[in-house]
Amino acid sequence: MEKILVLDFGGQYNQLIARRVRDNNVYAEILPYTTPIEKIRENGYKGIIFTGGPNSVYDMSSPHYSKEILDLGVPVLGICYGCQLIAWMSGGKVETAPVSEYGKIEFTAEKSLLFDDIPKKSIVWMSHTDYISTPGSGFRITGSTDDCPCAAMENNEKNIYAVQFHPEVTHSQFGSKILNNFLYKICRCSGDWVMDNFIENTVAKLRSEIGDKNVILGLSGGVDSSVAAGLLSRAVGNQLTCVFVDQGLMRKDEGDFVEKTFTELFDMNFVRINCKNHFLSKLKWVKDPEEKRKIIGAEFFNVFWNEIRNQKDKGFFAQGTIYPDCIESGKGDAAVIKTHHNRVKIPSDVQFAGVIEPLCDLFKDEVRRVGEKLGIPKELVWRQPFPGPGLGVRVIGEVTEEKIKVLQEADWVLRDEMAKNGYEKNLAQFFCVLPDVKTVGVMGDHRTYDHLIGIRAVTTDDFMTADWAKIPYDILAKVSNRITNEVAHVNRVVYDITSKPPGTVEWE
């Protein structure tokens, strides 16, 4: 399999760059800038992309890399900080720009293989306070803006290219074409990263690795664990046991839907543990969101591992780990593994033949494509992001059975109405929140003092930033009317019009 290396210098778009490369049917992996050059040399990459980053290259405490990487004979593309780093490494000069550039800027391209089939004038996305005042030795300027005389440069002889802007974001008009040119016209990739091949190859690999042993998978009902279960079921059938911990904090009827899906569609053993009362007892009087998260996470695995201990032939342990869960971050001087709920620590008293992570090379959008090809229902494959602690962090304040019921019903109305009017396709995520607030209302000439429901809906490409969704007033009015009429103990509905930043998508 051909591979492109995304060398991370602390850029916020590192994963987005890798995803854009994979969208072009070329596999990309992310490594931190602390990766030794020997490892890079031996991996046989078709090309290397330097990411952006928040630092200044002339500050020696900033992330740097050995100049040898430019002499490996492997094509290199530098983006933003990566562009400045290439200039600095090749003897150029980088300094504070007289005028910073942020947002959409008009870019003028000169003749270059990187800009093949791209108009001379186009809009790109800039985000920098430093600039290249003098390109490095052997480089020529191939692009500029009004305030950035070196917005792109190249050393054609060494196959090294650099752009000050971000081609990986959708705001850059021809960013996708620029990356495609780098992959196919400069790196000479063939495009062998195809989802059909992934399923076929992974199933064969799983059968070989597992043999006649059993596999136990923790099934949350989310996209990742569901697709992992589908792959394993296709590979080893009823050698797979899925353990589903239903803590009572899922959306309305979601637990029943998960059970029905996996018992009817797939050949596997399915164990459902209903433990709502146990979780509610642990959450009694707890209001702090971080404390709730810790309790829910800890108890989930206490219940899960207690069930696993009862399994006689444990075999392998499978996880729905995906690529972003386990890549190293290039931020700061010390690279650290990002912790995630999909990376499960196995208790010392539970022994397995090994750990299987069939999705560990994939991003979320790739996981969804695999799920579709496996025949997993759309409701699961395209399930919106849902917090690990479930409704426990959408009920603000103490979590009670009554509050969960109110929120489940309100959220169901919102989702039902969005599905009926077809507006859900315009939204990246939408849900209800139950704040710890009651308000005065009037229903049937009677005074009420009951719950307030908040509606949150956003549009976004990558969830790093998000805009509040401009849902038409008539749709919001219908949703509000249905919630206050159909959901007991709710007398008011509000709509959250905060973007990210300054807010986050979730309330807690």
Short mmCIF file of C-alpha atoms in Angstrom, two decimals:
data_model
loop_
_atom_site.label_atom_id
_atom_site.label_comp_id
_atom_site.label_asym_id
_atom_site.label_seq_id
_atom_site.Cartn_x
_atom_site.Cartn_y
_atom_site.Cartn_z
CA MET A 1 0.00 0.00 0.00
CA GLU A 2 1.35 3.42 -1.00
CA LYS A 3 1.65 5.82 1.92
CA ILE A 4 1.96 9.57 2.40
CA LEU A 5 3.46 10.84 5.66
CA VAL A 6 1.82 13.83 7.34
CA LEU A 7 4.56 15.12 9.66
CA ASP A 8 2.82 17.01 12.47
CA PHE A 9 4.34 20.24 13.77
CA GLY A 10 1.39 21.04 16.03
CA GLY A 11 -1.08 22.10 13.36
CA GLN A 12 -4.77 22.17 14.16
CA TYR A 13 -5.55 20.70 10.71
CA ASN A 14 -3.21 17.70 10.84
CA GLN A 15 -6.03 15.14 10.73
CA LEU A 16 -7.85 17.12 8.07
CA ILE A 17 -4.78 16.97 5.81
CA ALA A 18 -4.62 13.18 6.17
CA ARG A 19 -8.34 12.86 5.45
CA ARG A 20 -8.04 14.98 2.31
CA VAL A 21 -5.18 12.77 1.09
CA ARG A 22 -7.26 9.66 1.71
CA ASP A 23 -10.19 11.24 -0.13
CA ASN A 24 -7.89 11.00 -3.16
CA ASN A 25 -7.54 7.22 -2.62
CA VAL A 26 -4.04 7.46 -1.16
CA TYR A 27 -3.36 6.24 2.38
CA ALA A 28 -1.92 8.86 4.76
CA GLU A 29 -0.60 8.45 8.27
CA ILE A 30 0.31 11.09 10.86
CA LEU A 31 3.52 11.06 12.86
CA PRO A 32 4.88 13.74 15.25
CA TYR A 33 7.86 15.89 14.32
CA THR A 34 9.85 13.96 16.96
CA THR A 35 9.86 10.87 14.71
CA PRO A 36 13.47 9.86 13.91
CA ILE A 37 14.50 10.30 10.31
CA GLU A 38 15.62 6.66 10.20
CA LYS A 39 12.01 5.56 10.71
CA ILE A 40 10.82 7.89 7.96
CA ARG A 41 13.52 6.67 5.60
CA GLU A 42 12.71 2.97 6.12
CA ASN A 43 8.95 3.35 5.67
CA GLY A 44 9.22 4.09 1.96
CA TYR A 45 6.75 6.97 1.76
CA LYS A 46 5.66 8.23 -1.67
CA GLY A 47 5.55 11.78 -0.29
CA ILE A 48 5.78 13.87 2.88
CA ILE A 49 3.55 16.76 3.97
CA PHE A 50 4.67 19.19 6.69
CA THR A 51 1.68 20.52 8.65
CA GLY A 52 1.06 24.01 9.93
CA GLY A 53 1.68 25.01 13.54
CA PRO A 54 1.31 27.91 15.97
CA ASN A 55 5.02 28.67 16.40
CA SER A 56 7.67 30.83 14.72
CA VAL A 57 10.47 28.94 12.98
CA TYR A 58 13.08 31.53 14.02
CA ASP A 59 12.31 30.74 17.69
CA MET A 60 14.69 27.87 18.41
CA SER A 61 12.31 26.43 21.01
CA SER A 62 9.79 25.80 18.21
CA PRO A 63 9.42 22.41 16.48
CA HIS A 64 12.15 21.85 13.90
CA TYR A 65 13.47 18.89 11.95
CA SER A 66 16.71 17.64 10.45
CA LYS A 67 17.53 19.19 7.07
CA GLU A 68 18.30 15.65 5.87
CA ILE A 69 14.59 15.12 5.25
CA LEU A 70 14.82 17.43 2.22
CA ASP A 71 17.53 15.18 0.72
CA LEU A 72 15.70 11.84 1.00
CA GLY A 73 14.62 12.01 -2.64
CA VAL A 74 10.98 11.96 -1.50
CA PRO A 75 8.62 14.76 -2.67
CA VAL A 76 7.74 17.21 0.12
CA LEU A 77 4.84 19.67 0.47
CA GLY A 78 5.00 22.27 3.25
CA ILE A 79 1.80 23.93 4.46
CA CYS A 80 1.77 27.23 6.42
CA TYR A 81 4.33 26.68 9.23
CA GLY A 82 5.61 23.77 7.14
CA CYS A 83 6.19 26.19 4.27
CA GLN A 84 8.18 28.56 6.51
CA LEU A 85 10.12 25.62 7.96
CA ILE A 86 11.24 24.55 4.48
CA ALA A 87 12.40 28.12 3.78
CA TRP A 88 14.30 28.23 7.08
CA MET A 89 15.86 24.78 6.53
CA SER A 90 17.08 25.78 3.07
CA GLY A 91 18.71 29.05 4.14
CA GLY A 92 15.83 31.43 3.54
CA LYS A 93 14.55 34.12 5.89
CA VAL A 94 11.31 34.09 7.88
CA GLU A 95 10.17 37.06 9.93
CA THR A 96 7.10 38.77 11.33
CA ALA A 97 4.89 39.89 8.45
CA PRO A 98 4.13 43.62 8.04
CA VAL A 99 0.49 42.57 7.57
CA SER A 100 -0.98 39.37 8.99
CA GLU A 101 -3.38 37.39 6.83
CA TYR A 102 -6.41 35.57 8.22
CA GLY A 103 -9.35 34.12 6.34
CA LYS A 104 -10.12 34.23 2.62
CA ILE A 105 -7.42 35.94 0.55
CA GLU A 106 -6.99 36.28 -3.22
CA PHE A 107 -4.00 34.23 -4.41
CA THR A 108 -2.09 34.64 -7.67
CA ALA A 109 -0.48 31.45 -8.96
CA GLU A 110 2.48 31.20 -11.32
CA LYS A 111 3.22 28.27 -13.61
CA SER A 112 3.88 25.18 -11.48
CA LEU A 113 3.07 21.47 -11.57
CA LEU A 114 1.46 21.96 -8.15
CA PHE A 115 -0.97 24.49 -9.64
CA ASP A 116 -1.66 22.63 -12.87
CA ASP A 117 -5.23 23.23 -14.15
CA ILE A 118 -5.83 25.93 -11.54
CA PRO A 119 -6.83 29.52 -12.47
CA LYS A 120 -4.23 32.21 -12.09
CA LYS A 121 -6.46 33.96 -9.53
CA SER A 122 -8.31 32.09 -6.78
CA ILE A 123 -9.34 32.35 -3.13
CA VAL A 124 -7.26 30.58 -0.48
CA TRP A 125 -7.49 30.31 3.30
CA MET A 126 -4.67 32.07 5.15
CA SER A 127 -3.80 32.03 8.85
CA HIS A 128 -0.32 33.46 9.59
CA THR A 129 1.56 36.29 11.30
CA ASP A 130 5.02 35.35 9.99
CA TYR A 131 6.01 35.24 6.34
CA ILE A 132 8.88 34.24 4.07
CA SER A 133 10.77 37.41 3.23
CA THR A 134 13.52 35.52 1.35
CA PRO A 135 13.02 32.02 -0.16
CA GLY A 136 15.67 29.39 0.47
CA SER A 137 18.48 28.46 -1.85
CA GLY A 138 17.26 26.72 -5.02
CA PHE A 139 13.65 27.87 -4.56
CA ARG A 140 11.59 30.11 -6.81
CA ILE A 141 8.37 31.93 -5.88
CA THR A 142 5.29 30.39 -7.52
CA GLY A 143 2.49 32.31 -5.85
CA SER A 144 1.71 35.56 -4.04
CA THR A 145 -1.00 37.70 -2.46
CA ASP A 146 -1.17 41.47 -2.02
CA ASP A 147 0.45 41.22 1.43
CA CYS A 148 2.50 38.04 1.05
CA PRO A 149 5.08 38.17 -1.78
CA CYS A 150 6.01 34.50 -1.22
CA ALA A 151 2.72 32.65 -0.73
CA ALA A 152 4.10 29.61 -2.58
CA MET A 153 7.52 28.40 -3.66
CA GLU A 154 9.17 25.32 -5.11
CA ASN A 155 12.46 23.61 -5.77
CA ASN A 156 11.53 21.69 -8.88
CA GLU A 157 14.84 19.84 -9.01
CA LYS A 158 14.31 18.33 -5.54
CA ASN A 159 10.51 17.97 -5.85
CA ILE A 160 9.96 20.21 -2.82
CA TYR A 161 6.90 22.46 -2.78
CA ALA A 162 5.47 24.84 -0.20
CA VAL A 163 2.34 26.98 0.22
CA GLN A 164 1.65 29.57 2.90
CA PHE A 165 -2.10 28.91 2.75
CA HIS A 166 -4.17 25.87 3.76
CA PRO A 167 -5.24 23.77 0.73
CA GLU A 168 -6.82 21.18 3.03
CA VAL A 169 -9.71 23.41 4.15
CA THR A 170 -12.79 23.84 1.97
CA HIS A 171 -12.40 27.65 2.05
CA SER A 172 -9.46 27.30 -0.38
CA GLN A 173 -11.27 27.12 -3.73
CA PHE A 174 -8.90 24.74 -5.48
CA GLY A 175 -7.23 23.20 -2.45
CA SER A 176 -8.43 19.72 -3.31
CA LYS A 177 -6.98 19.99 -6.81
CA ILE A 178 -3.66 21.23 -5.41
CA LEU A 179 -3.41 18.19 -3.13
CA ASN A 180 -4.43 15.93 -6.02
CA ASN A 181 -1.65 17.42 -8.16
CA PHE A 182 0.88 16.79 -5.40
CA LEU A 183 -0.23 13.19 -4.98
CA TYR A 184 -0.58 12.15 -8.60
CA LYS A 185 1.60 14.50 -10.68
CA ILE A 186 4.47 14.97 -8.21
CA CYS A 187 4.46 11.87 -5.96
CA ARG A 188 3.22 9.66 -8.82
CA CYS A 189 0.74 7.79 -6.63
CA SER A 190 -1.54 5.19 -8.23
CA GLY A 191 -4.46 5.50 -5.78
CA ASP A 192 -4.66 2.06 -4.18
CA TRP A 193 -6.54 3.06 -0.99
CA VAL A 194 -10.07 1.77 -1.76
CA MET A 195 -12.75 0.84 0.78
CA ASP A 196 -13.81 -2.32 -1.06
CA ASN A 197 -10.25 -3.57 -0.85
CA PHE A 198 -10.12 -2.63 2.84
CA ILE A 199 -13.12 -4.81 3.74
CA GLU A 200 -11.91 -7.79 1.72
CA ASN A 201 -8.35 -7.58 3.03
CA THR A 202 -9.38 -6.93 6.66
CA VAL A 203 -11.82 -9.86 6.76
CA ALA A 204 -9.12 -12.19 5.39
CA LYS A 205 -6.61 -10.86 7.91
CA LEU A 206 -9.07 -11.28 10.82
CA ARG A 207 -9.86 -14.88 9.87
CA SER A 208 -6.18 -15.71 9.73
CA GLU A 209 -5.38 -13.97 13.03
CA ILE A 210 -8.36 -15.26 15.04
CA GLY A 211 -8.46 -18.82 13.73
CA ASP A 212 -10.86 -20.92 15.84
CA LYS A 213 -10.70 -18.66 18.93
CA ASN A 214 -13.54 -16.52 20.23
CA VAL A 215 -13.71 -12.71 20.22
CA ILE A 216 -15.36 -10.39 22.75
CA LEU A 217 -16.31 -6.86 21.70
CA GLY A 218 -17.65 -4.03 23.84
CA LEU A 219 -20.57 -2.66 21.80
CA SER A 220 -21.66 0.89 22.65
CA GLY A 221 -24.11 1.31 19.79
CA GLY A 222 -21.94 4.07 18.32
CA VAL A 223 -20.57 4.11 14.79
CA ASP A 224 -17.09 2.76 15.56
CA SER A 225 -17.98 -0.26 17.69
CA SER A 226 -20.93 -1.10 15.40
CA VAL A 227 -18.78 -1.19 12.26
CA ALA A 228 -16.08 -3.17 14.09
CA ALA A 229 -18.78 -5.67 15.09
CA GLY A 230 -19.98 -5.89 11.48
CA LEU A 231 -16.47 -6.62 10.19
CA LEU A 232 -15.80 -9.24 12.85
CA SER A 233 -19.18 -10.90 12.26
CA ARG A 234 -18.40 -11.21 8.56
CA ALA A 235 -14.98 -12.67 9.41
CA VAL A 236 -15.75 -15.17 12.19
CA GLY A 237 -19.55 -15.30 12.65
CA ASN A 238 -20.74 -16.70 15.98
CA GLN A 239 -17.21 -16.84 17.36
CA LEU A 240 -17.97 -13.18 18.16
CA THR A 241 -19.73 -12.11 21.36
CA CYS A 242 -20.85 -8.48 21.62
CA VAL A 243 -21.46 -7.15 25.12
CA PHE A 244 -23.80 -4.14 25.15
CA VAL A 245 -23.93 -2.14 28.39
CA ASP A 246 -27.19 -0.16 28.42
CA GLN A 247 -26.73 2.37 31.20
CA GLY A 248 -30.10 4.01 30.58
CA LEU A 249 -28.54 7.21 29.25
CA MET A 250 -29.13 6.62 25.54
CA ARG A 251 -31.74 8.30 23.37
CA LYS A 252 -35.33 7.05 23.27
CA ASP A 253 -35.59 3.36 22.27
CA GLU A 254 -31.95 3.35 21.15
CA GLY A 255 -31.01 0.33 23.23
CA ASP A 256 -33.81 -1.73 21.68
CA PHE A 257 -32.76 -0.57 18.20
CA VAL A 258 -29.15 -1.63 18.77
CA GLU A 259 -30.20 -5.07 20.02
CA LYS A 260 -32.63 -5.61 17.14
CA THR A 261 -30.04 -4.57 14.56
CA PHE A 262 -27.27 -6.86 15.71
CA THR A 263 -29.37 -9.89 16.56
CA GLU A 264 -31.28 -9.83 13.25
CA LEU A 265 -28.63 -8.70 10.75
CA PHE A 266 -25.47 -10.40 11.96
CA ASP A 267 -24.26 -13.84 12.96
CA MET A 268 -22.97 -13.30 16.51
CA ASN A 269 -23.74 -13.77 20.19
CA PHE A 270 -25.34 -10.69 21.77
CA VAL A 271 -25.34 -9.93 25.51
CA ARG A 272 -27.31 -6.91 26.73
CA ILE A 273 -26.84 -5.65 30.29
CA ASN A 274 -29.60 -3.31 31.50
CA CYS A 275 -28.18 -1.31 34.39
CA LYS A 276 -30.00 2.05 34.46
CA ASN A 277 -30.76 1.89 38.17
CA HIS A 278 -27.14 1.14 39.02
CA PHE A 279 -25.95 4.23 37.13
CA LEU A 280 -28.65 6.47 38.59
CA SER A 281 -27.67 5.45 42.10
CA LYS A 282 -24.03 6.32 41.39
CA LEU A 283 -25.04 9.71 39.93
CA LYS A 284 -27.33 10.70 42.78
CA TRP A 285 -26.62 14.29 43.98
CA VAL A 286 -23.77 14.71 41.47
CA LYS A 287 -23.94 17.97 39.48
CA ASP A 288 -20.39 18.69 38.27
CA PRO A 289 -20.08 17.60 34.60
CA GLU A 290 -16.53 16.28 34.92
CA GLU A 291 -17.49 14.25 37.97
CA LYS A 292 -20.45 12.81 36.06
CA ARG A 293 -18.17 11.87 33.17
CA LYS A 294 -15.73 10.10 35.50
CA ILE A 295 -18.47 8.16 37.28
CA ILE A 296 -20.23 7.09 34.07
CA GLY A 297 -16.95 6.06 32.44
CA ALA A 298 -15.72 4.13 35.47
CA GLU A 299 -19.02 2.33 36.09
CA PHE A 300 -19.43 1.45 32.42
CA PHE A 301 -16.22 -0.52 32.50
CA ASN A 302 -16.90 -1.98 35.96
CA VAL A 303 -20.12 -3.47 34.61
CA PHE A 304 -18.46 -4.51 31.36
CA TRP A 305 -15.49 -6.26 32.94
CA ASN A 306 -17.67 -8.03 35.52
CA GLU A 307 -19.60 -9.55 32.61
CA ILE A 308 -16.42 -10.46 30.75
CA ARG A 309 -15.12 -12.32 33.80
CA ASN A 310 -18.14 -14.62 33.48
CA GLN A 311 -17.20 -15.56 29.91
CA LYS A 312 -15.41 -18.91 29.96
CA ASP A 313 -13.54 -18.88 26.64
CA LYS A 314 -12.44 -15.28 26.24
CA GLY A 315 -10.16 -15.56 23.21
CA PHE A 316 -9.42 -12.10 21.78
CA PHE A 317 -10.61 -8.70 22.95
CA ALA A 318 -11.82 -6.37 20.16
CA GLN A 319 -12.15 -2.58 20.27
CA GLY A 320 -13.70 0.00 17.97
CA THR A 321 -10.53 2.11 18.05
CA ILE A 322 -10.17 4.39 15.03
CA TYR A 323 -7.11 6.24 13.76
CA PRO A 324 -7.63 9.58 15.58
CA ASP A 325 -7.90 7.69 18.90
CA CYS A 326 -4.31 6.56 18.83
CA ILE A 327 -2.18 8.94 16.79
CA GLU A 328 0.47 10.95 18.53
CA SER A 329 0.21 14.71 18.73
CA GLY A 330 3.03 16.93 17.52
CA LYS A 331 2.04 19.77 19.87
CA GLY A 332 4.65 20.82 22.39
CA ASP A 333 8.07 19.36 23.02
CA ALA A 334 6.85 15.97 24.16
CA ALA A 335 4.54 13.95 21.96
CA VAL A 336 1.75 12.29 23.94
CA ILE A 337 -0.86 9.74 23.06
CA LYS A 338 -4.32 11.28 23.03
CA THR A 339 -6.55 9.39 25.45
CA HIS A 340 -9.98 8.32 24.24
CA HIS A 341 -12.82 6.17 25.50
CA ASN A 342 -12.16 3.68 22.67
CA ARG A 343 -8.72 2.89 24.08
CA VAL A 344 -9.62 0.47 26.86
CA LYS A 345 -7.25 -0.56 29.63
CA ILE A 346 -7.68 -4.26 30.34
CA PRO A 347 -7.70 -5.27 34.05
CA SER A 348 -4.76 -7.39 35.11
CA ASP A 349 -7.03 -10.28 36.19
CA VAL A 350 -8.61 -10.61 32.72
CA GLN A 351 -6.50 -12.51 30.22
CA PHE A 352 -6.98 -12.45 26.43
CA ALA A 353 -5.12 -14.05 23.54
CA GLY A 354 -4.59 -10.54 22.17
CA VAL A 355 -6.28 -7.25 21.25
CA ILE A 356 -7.90 -6.71 17.85
CA GLU A 357 -8.60 -3.23 16.47
CA PRO A 358 -9.90 -3.70 12.90
CA LEU A 359 -10.59 0.03 12.34
CA CYS A 360 -7.39 1.49 13.76
CA ASP A 361 -6.23 2.74 10.32
CA LEU A 362 -9.46 4.62 9.52
CA PHE A 363 -10.93 8.07 10.08
CA LYS A 364 -14.60 8.46 11.03
CA ASP A 365 -15.81 9.23 7.49
CA GLU A 366 -14.00 6.11 6.23
CA VAL A 367 -15.57 4.04 9.01
CA ARG A 368 -19.01 5.20 7.86
CA ARG A 369 -18.26 4.14 4.28
CA VAL A 370 -17.24 0.69 5.50
CA GLY A 371 -20.43 0.48 7.57
CA GLU A 372 -22.58 1.26 4.52
CA LYS A 373 -20.85 -1.45 2.49
CA LEU A 374 -21.41 -3.94 5.34
CA GLY A 375 -25.16 -3.23 5.25
CA ILE A 376 -25.41 -1.64 8.69
CA PRO A 377 -28.56 0.55 8.91
CA LYS A 378 -28.22 4.23 8.06
CA GLU A 379 -29.44 5.17 11.56
CA LEU A 380 -26.30 3.61 13.04
CA VAL A 381 -23.78 4.36 10.29
CA TRP A 382 -24.71 8.04 10.13
CA ARG A 383 -25.44 8.38 13.81
CA GLN A 384 -24.62 11.90 14.91
CA PRO A 385 -21.78 12.47 17.39
CA PHE A 386 -23.03 11.39 20.79
CA PRO A 387 -21.07 11.98 24.01
CA GLY A 388 -19.56 8.94 25.70
CA PRO A 389 -21.52 9.65 28.92
CA GLY A 390 -24.70 9.89 26.85
CA LEU A 391 -27.55 12.02 28.13
CA GLY A 392 -25.72 12.25 31.45
CA VAL A 393 -24.02 15.41 30.14
CA ARG A 394 -27.06 16.74 28.30
CA VAL A 395 -29.00 16.78 31.54
CA ILE A 396 -27.42 19.80 33.21
CA GLY A 397 -27.04 19.32 36.95
CA GLU A 398 -28.13 16.17 38.80
CA VAL A 399 -29.27 13.26 36.61
CA THR A 400 -32.60 11.72 37.62
CA GLU A 401 -34.92 9.20 35.97
CA GLU A 402 -37.59 11.87 35.49
CA LYS A 403 -35.15 14.27 33.77
CA ILE A 404 -33.85 11.54 31.47
CA LYS A 405 -37.42 10.69 30.44
CA VAL A 406 -38.22 14.34 29.69
CA LEU A 407 -35.05 14.79 27.64
CA GLN A 408 -35.50 11.53 25.72
CA GLU A 409 -39.03 12.50 24.70
CA ALA A 410 -38.08 16.06 23.69
CA ASP A 411 -35.05 14.86 21.73
CA TRP A 412 -37.20 12.26 19.95
CA VAL A 413 -39.67 14.97 18.87
CA LEU A 414 -36.82 17.12 17.51
CA ARG A 415 -35.29 14.23 15.55
CA ASP A 416 -38.69 13.06 14.29
CA GLU A 417 -39.63 16.52 13.04
CA MET A 418 -36.27 17.08 11.34
CA ALA A 419 -36.58 13.72 9.59
CA LYS A 420 -40.14 14.50 8.42
CA ASN A 421 -39.29 17.90 6.93
CA GLY A 422 -35.97 16.70 5.50
CA TYR A 423 -33.94 19.44 7.16
CA GLU A 424 -31.66 17.01 9.01
CA LYS A 425 -29.43 16.71 5.92
CA ASN A 426 -28.51 20.40 6.35
CA LEU A 427 -27.20 19.90 9.89
CA ALA A 428 -23.96 18.40 11.18
CA GLN A 429 -25.46 17.81 14.63
CA PHE A 430 -28.67 18.65 16.47
CA PHE A 431 -30.02 17.65 19.87
CA CYS A 432 -31.92 18.76 22.95
CA VAL A 433 -30.51 19.81 26.31
CA LEU A 434 -32.30 19.87 29.66
CA PRO A 435 -30.85 22.76 31.71
CA ASP A 436 -31.27 22.79 35.46
CA VAL A 437 -33.91 25.50 35.02
CA LYS A 438 -37.66 25.76 35.53
CA THR A 439 -39.77 28.63 34.24
CA VAL A 440 -43.28 30.01 34.74
CA GLY A 441 -45.80 29.20 32.03
CA VAL A 442 -49.53 29.02 31.43
CA MET A 443 -51.35 26.00 30.06
CA GLY A 444 -55.14 25.81 29.91
CA ASP A 445 -55.50 28.95 32.05
CA HIS A 446 -53.39 27.31 34.75
CA ARG A 447 -50.02 28.52 35.97
CA THR A 448 -47.19 26.04 35.44
CA TYR A 449 -43.66 25.96 36.75
CA ASP A 450 -41.79 23.37 34.72
CA HIS A 451 -38.77 22.41 32.67
CA LEU A 452 -37.11 24.41 29.91
CA ILE A 453 -35.72 22.57 26.87
CA GLY A 454 -32.78 23.96 24.91
CA ILE A 455 -32.25 23.05 21.26
CA ARG A 456 -28.72 22.98 19.83
CA ALA A 457 -28.05 22.63 16.07
CA VAL A 458 -24.81 23.37 14.22
CA THR A 459 -23.29 23.28 10.76
CA THR A 460 -19.60 22.43 10.34
CA ASP A 461 -17.11 20.62 8.10
CA ASP A 462 -14.80 19.32 10.81
CA PHE A 463 -16.24 20.26 14.28
CA MET A 464 -13.12 22.31 15.02
CA THR A 465 -15.30 25.35 14.42
CA ALA A 466 -19.07 25.39 14.04
CA ASP A 467 -21.84 27.85 13.20
CA TRP A 468 -25.26 27.76 14.81
CA ALA A 469 -27.72 26.52 12.23
CA LYS A 470 -30.17 29.01 10.73
CA ILE A 471 -33.16 26.68 10.91
CA PRO A 472 -36.26 28.33 9.38
CA TYR A 473 -38.59 29.88 11.95
CA ASP A 474 -41.58 27.80 10.83
CA ILE A 475 -39.65 24.58 11.53
CA LEU A 476 -38.51 25.81 14.95
CA ALA A 477 -42.07 26.86 15.73
CA LYS A 478 -43.37 23.39 14.84
CA VAL A 479 -40.71 21.70 16.99
CA SER A 480 -41.43 24.01 19.94
CA ASN A 481 -45.17 23.46 19.63
CA ARG A 482 -44.80 19.69 19.50
CA ILE A 483 -42.41 19.53 22.47
CA THR A 484 -44.60 21.69 24.74
CA ASN A 485 -47.71 19.75 23.72
CA GLU A 486 -46.34 16.20 23.58
CA VAL A 487 -43.72 16.15 26.34
CA ALA A 488 -44.96 16.25 29.91
CA HIS A 489 -43.37 18.77 32.30
CA VAL A 490 -42.01 21.11 29.60
CA ASN A 491 -43.47 24.61 29.21
CA ARG A 492 -40.74 26.48 27.32
CA VAL A 493 -38.31 25.86 24.43
CA VAL A 494 -35.24 28.01 23.61
CA TYR A 495 -32.80 27.89 20.69
CA ASP A 496 -29.03 28.19 21.17
CA ILE A 497 -27.55 30.71 18.70
CA THR A 498 -23.92 30.47 19.88
CA SER A 499 -21.19 29.48 17.42
CA LYS A 500 -17.97 27.60 18.23
CA PRO A 501 -15.98 29.49 19.38
CA PRO A 502 -16.84 30.97 21.85
CA GLY A 503 -19.16 28.11 22.80
CA THR A 504 -18.63 24.39 22.31
CA VAL A 505 -21.06 22.11 20.51
CA GLU A 506 -22.07 20.31 23.71
CA TRP A 507 -23.23 22.29 26.76
CA GLU A 508 -21.21 20.22 29.26
#
